Amino acid sequence: MSKPAEIVILTGAGISAESGLGTFRDVGGLWSRYDWRDLATPEGFARDPAFVLAFYNWRRERVRAAEPNAAHAALARLSARWPGGVTIVTQNVDDLHERAGSRDVIHMHGTHLTALCASCGARWPAPAAMDPADPCPACGIAAARPDVVWFGETPYHMERIAGALRQADLFVSIGTSGTVYPAAGFAAAARAAGARSLQLNLEPPRKTGLFDAARQGPASIIVPDWVDEMLG
Ligand code: APR
């Protein structure tokens, strides 16, 4: 009896699109309406913290109003019933995986749920509306920022992710354009360690040869279909 496969799943904004949360690079995506240099870099935050905090307050409110969709629910079902390990790594800062029942989700780009003190590194639950004048509950300095990883910063939990990719028998990429590293390199890393790779996305893979298989369609349809096949 061969050991049940270890599955590593990477999700991106596309898995939350049908929950009403915008993606970044689709037509009408966030980076077609806002300049990422102003909103997703430490330099942009230093230039205008009030503008950046207002943007994340707006996104936090959108996430609070959103509901997980059938794709999030299907991954929670897979994690609960798959006999091997299932590791979900997400680039998303929303908590829709958790609200669908997934546990121990690895948020490599951080999460909108927590605030971070740029001065002492303390973290606390983000209030509905963060303000540049908010004092850090630990050091008292007004240096609160969203606990999200901006361009030019180091994603979180990379050691743990690298370990999971080394052990993976199957790597599945869901709802991500595969344009932002290091996440964009995970498929190649998993394959180099012997894993098969599958993409579930609205669009076909940007690069040929990266995935052994690829299925196109909305995540709320193709992810539950794939999970049903996996669970037999
Ligand atoms: N179902 C499945 N896939 C979808 C759907 C859907 N309903 N809608 C869009 N997609 C796909 C798009 O085809 C695209 O390939 O989701 C992907 C979204 O790509 P991006 O907008 O680039 O989002 P993502 O890959 O998550 O971005 C990575 O970039 O700006 C940074 O930190 C930010 O985490 C983000 C990172």
XYZ file of C-alpha atoms and ligand atoms in Angstrom:
268
model
C 0.000 0.000 0.000
C 1.731 3.184 -1.127
C 1.725 6.138 1.289
C -1.119 8.598 0.538
C 0.130 11.611 -1.350
C 1.299 14.756 0.399
C -0.507 17.636 -1.324
C 0.675 21.251 -1.321
C -1.840 23.802 -2.580
C -0.979 27.416 -3.478
C -3.891 29.825 -3.795
C -4.062 33.360 -5.138
C -6.626 36.108 -5.582
C -8.549 34.085 -8.182
C -9.914 31.700 -5.541
C -11.588 34.650 -3.806
C -12.780 36.379 -6.997
C -16.210 34.715 -6.893
C -16.564 35.841 -3.293
C -16.538 39.379 -4.670
C -12.932 40.258 -3.784
C -10.961 41.828 -6.608
C -7.935 40.219 -8.171
C -4.859 42.254 -9.003
C -4.020 41.692 -12.664
C -7.281 40.764 -14.334
C -9.078 43.331 -16.450
C -10.352 45.863 -13.904
C -8.082 44.360 -11.242
C -6.774 46.379 -8.314
C -3.445 47.188 -9.961
C -5.252 48.516 -13.019
C -7.069 51.036 -10.793
C -4.387 51.821 -8.228
C -0.618 52.118 -8.470
C 0.911 49.245 -6.476
C 3.928 51.476 -5.778
C 1.673 53.747 -3.715
C -0.221 51.007 -1.875
C 1.963 47.908 -1.630
C 5.497 49.138 -0.908
C 7.169 50.395 2.297
C 8.104 53.559 0.371
C 4.463 54.206 -0.534
C 3.459 53.742 3.097
C 6.185 56.126 4.265
C 5.026 58.723 1.723
C 1.366 58.645 2.726
C 0.433 56.302 5.604
C -3.110 57.686 5.830
C -3.795 56.802 2.162
C -2.380 53.286 2.532
C -4.266 52.621 5.778
C -7.500 53.901 4.188
C -6.998 51.449 1.280
C -6.495 48.514 3.643
C -9.451 49.650 5.798
C -11.562 49.482 2.638
C -10.207 46.019 1.711
C -10.730 44.779 5.295
C -14.346 45.905 5.105
C -14.770 44.129 1.728
C -13.354 40.930 3.208
C -15.617 41.153 6.252
C -18.633 41.469 3.900
C -17.480 38.569 1.691
C -18.338 34.909 2.119
C -16.141 31.908 1.299
C -17.167 30.231 -1.963
C -17.415 26.577 -3.010
C -13.689 26.461 -3.822
C -12.683 27.416 -0.267
C -15.192 24.895 1.088
C -13.864 22.141 -1.182
C -10.284 22.639 0.041
C -11.488 22.484 3.655
C -13.238 19.205 2.802
C -10.084 17.829 1.181
C -7.979 18.769 4.237
C -10.481 17.060 6.536
C -10.796 13.821 4.556
C -7.566 13.285 2.630
C -5.527 10.455 4.278
C -2.203 12.175 3.536
C -1.132 15.708 4.419
C -2.678 18.789 2.814
C -0.768 22.068 3.174
C -2.533 25.216 1.999
C -0.229 28.152 1.243
C -2.056 31.320 0.286
C -0.878 34.620 -1.166
C -4.206 36.107 -0.105
C -4.566 38.295 2.972
C -8.259 37.447 3.363
C -9.465 34.827 5.867
C -11.908 33.020 3.578
C -9.991 29.713 3.779
C -10.298 29.804 7.583
C -13.946 30.821 7.468
C -14.596 27.850 5.164
C -13.074 25.539 7.798
C -9.430 25.198 6.728
C -6.930 25.140 9.599
C -3.276 26.155 9.811
C -3.325 28.014 6.492
C 0.091 29.504 5.676
C -0.345 33.201 4.839
C 2.900 33.971 3.043
C 1.823 37.554 2.291
C 0.393 38.172 5.744
C -3.214 38.768 6.719
C -5.552 41.754 6.863
C -6.724 40.572 10.287
C -3.667 41.809 12.186
C -1.881 45.126 12.576
C 1.902 45.327 12.871
C 3.976 47.957 14.653
C 6.628 49.226 12.223
C 8.634 50.367 15.243
C 8.755 47.405 17.655
C 7.268 44.550 15.568
C 4.309 43.911 17.902
C 1.120 42.471 16.327
C -2.484 42.908 17.437
C -5.940 42.375 15.970
C -6.466 45.052 13.324
C -9.301 47.446 14.211
C -11.966 48.008 11.550
C -10.385 51.371 10.728
C -6.636 51.734 11.276
C -5.367 55.291 11.658
C -1.765 56.584 11.433
C -2.206 58.123 14.914
C -3.000 54.701 16.460
C -0.463 54.062 19.243
C 1.100 50.598 19.295
C -0.367 48.710 22.291
C 3.162 47.472 23.140
C 5.485 50.427 22.641
C 3.024 53.312 22.377
C 4.581 54.686 19.195
C 2.186 55.621 16.362
C 3.713 53.296 13.720
C 0.817 50.926 12.970
C 0.786 49.303 9.519
C -1.127 46.416 7.964
C 0.527 43.027 8.667
C 0.845 42.315 4.957
C 4.009 41.675 2.926
C 4.667 44.453 0.431
C 6.822 44.360 -2.689
C 10.467 44.357 -1.694
C 9.735 42.687 1.654
C 10.378 39.055 2.566
C 7.324 36.777 2.519
C 6.525 34.954 5.753
C 7.020 31.240 6.578
C 9.372 30.556 3.660
C 11.327 27.825 5.518
C 8.140 25.949 6.308
C 6.923 26.319 2.718
C 10.243 25.073 1.310
C 9.993 22.012 3.562
C 6.449 21.273 2.388
C 7.474 21.613 -1.272
C 10.337 19.146 -0.731
C 7.870 16.575 0.663
C 5.110 17.207 -1.886
C 3.850 14.407 -4.128
C 1.328 16.763 -5.762
C 1.478 20.558 -6.113
C -1.727 22.367 -7.065
C -1.800 26.056 -8.062
C -5.251 27.671 -7.816
C -6.277 31.172 -8.925
C -2.882 32.795 -9.250
C -1.266 34.396 -12.280
C 2.159 33.064 -11.292
C 3.790 36.445 -11.830
C 5.047 37.286 -8.333
C 8.018 35.488 -6.795
C 8.771 33.557 -4.686
C 5.283 31.980 -5.063
C 5.731 31.872 -8.837
C 8.672 29.506 -8.342
C 6.855 26.962 -6.174
C 5.657 24.768 -9.061
C 9.195 24.323 -10.386
C 10.544 23.683 -6.876
C 7.938 21.001 -6.193
C 8.569 19.318 -9.534
C 12.314 19.368 -8.932
C 11.571 17.444 -5.720
C 9.569 14.857 -7.660
C 6.015 16.156 -7.353
C 3.410 16.211 -10.088
C 1.890 19.635 -10.685
C -1.633 20.768 -11.558
C -3.034 24.241 -12.261
C -6.709 25.094 -11.646
C -7.291 28.577 -13.005
C -9.504 30.744 -15.195
C -6.672 31.166 -17.680
C -4.169 28.579 -18.943
C -0.643 28.550 -17.481
C 1.495 31.507 -18.491
C 4.470 29.230 -19.117
C 4.348 25.844 -20.825
C 6.088 22.935 -19.175
C 5.442 24.162 -15.625
C 2.397 21.957 -14.960
C 1.776 18.314 -15.775
C -1.919 19.136 -16.097
C -4.081 22.268 -16.193
C -7.818 22.823 -16.039
C -9.539 26.083 -16.921
C -12.710 27.433 -15.398
C -14.056 29.338 -12.395
C -12.600 28.046 -9.131
C -16.052 27.559 -7.601
C -16.692 24.893 -10.264
C -13.353 23.269 -11.096
C -11.975 23.065 -7.536
C -14.928 21.146 -6.062
C -14.891 18.888 -9.155
C -11.199 18.140 -8.606
C -11.674 17.536 -4.858
C -14.582 15.160 -5.568
C -12.321 13.209 -7.922
C -9.518 13.104 -5.339
C -11.861 11.883 -2.593
C -13.414 9.367 -4.959
N -11.516 31.282 -10.789
C -10.233 30.875 -10.977
N -9.219 31.714 -11.320
C -9.532 33.016 -11.461
C -10.846 33.522 -11.286
C -11.852 32.590 -10.930
N -13.127 32.975 -10.741
N -10.821 34.872 -11.525
C -9.537 35.184 -11.821
N -8.771 34.076 -11.803
C -7.334 33.961 -12.054
C -6.818 34.898 -13.126
O -6.911 34.278 -14.393
C -5.361 35.090 -12.687
O -4.538 34.071 -13.260
O -6.682 34.332 -10.861
C -5.401 34.901 -11.166
C -5.255 36.206 -10.391
O -3.966 36.692 -10.637
P -3.481 38.011 -9.878
O -4.547 39.043 -9.992
O -2.101 38.312 -10.383
O -3.430 37.593 -8.339
P -2.284 36.779 -7.600
O -1.648 35.792 -8.541
O -2.880 36.246 -6.359
O -1.219 37.929 -7.228
C -0.076 37.519 -6.489
O 0.604 39.833 -6.282
O 0.054 42.042 -5.894
C 0.581 40.899 -5.327
O 0.566 40.414 -3.038
C -0.261 40.455 -4.169
O -0.703 38.214 -3.407
C -0.711 39.057 -4.556
C 0.341 38.639 -5.575
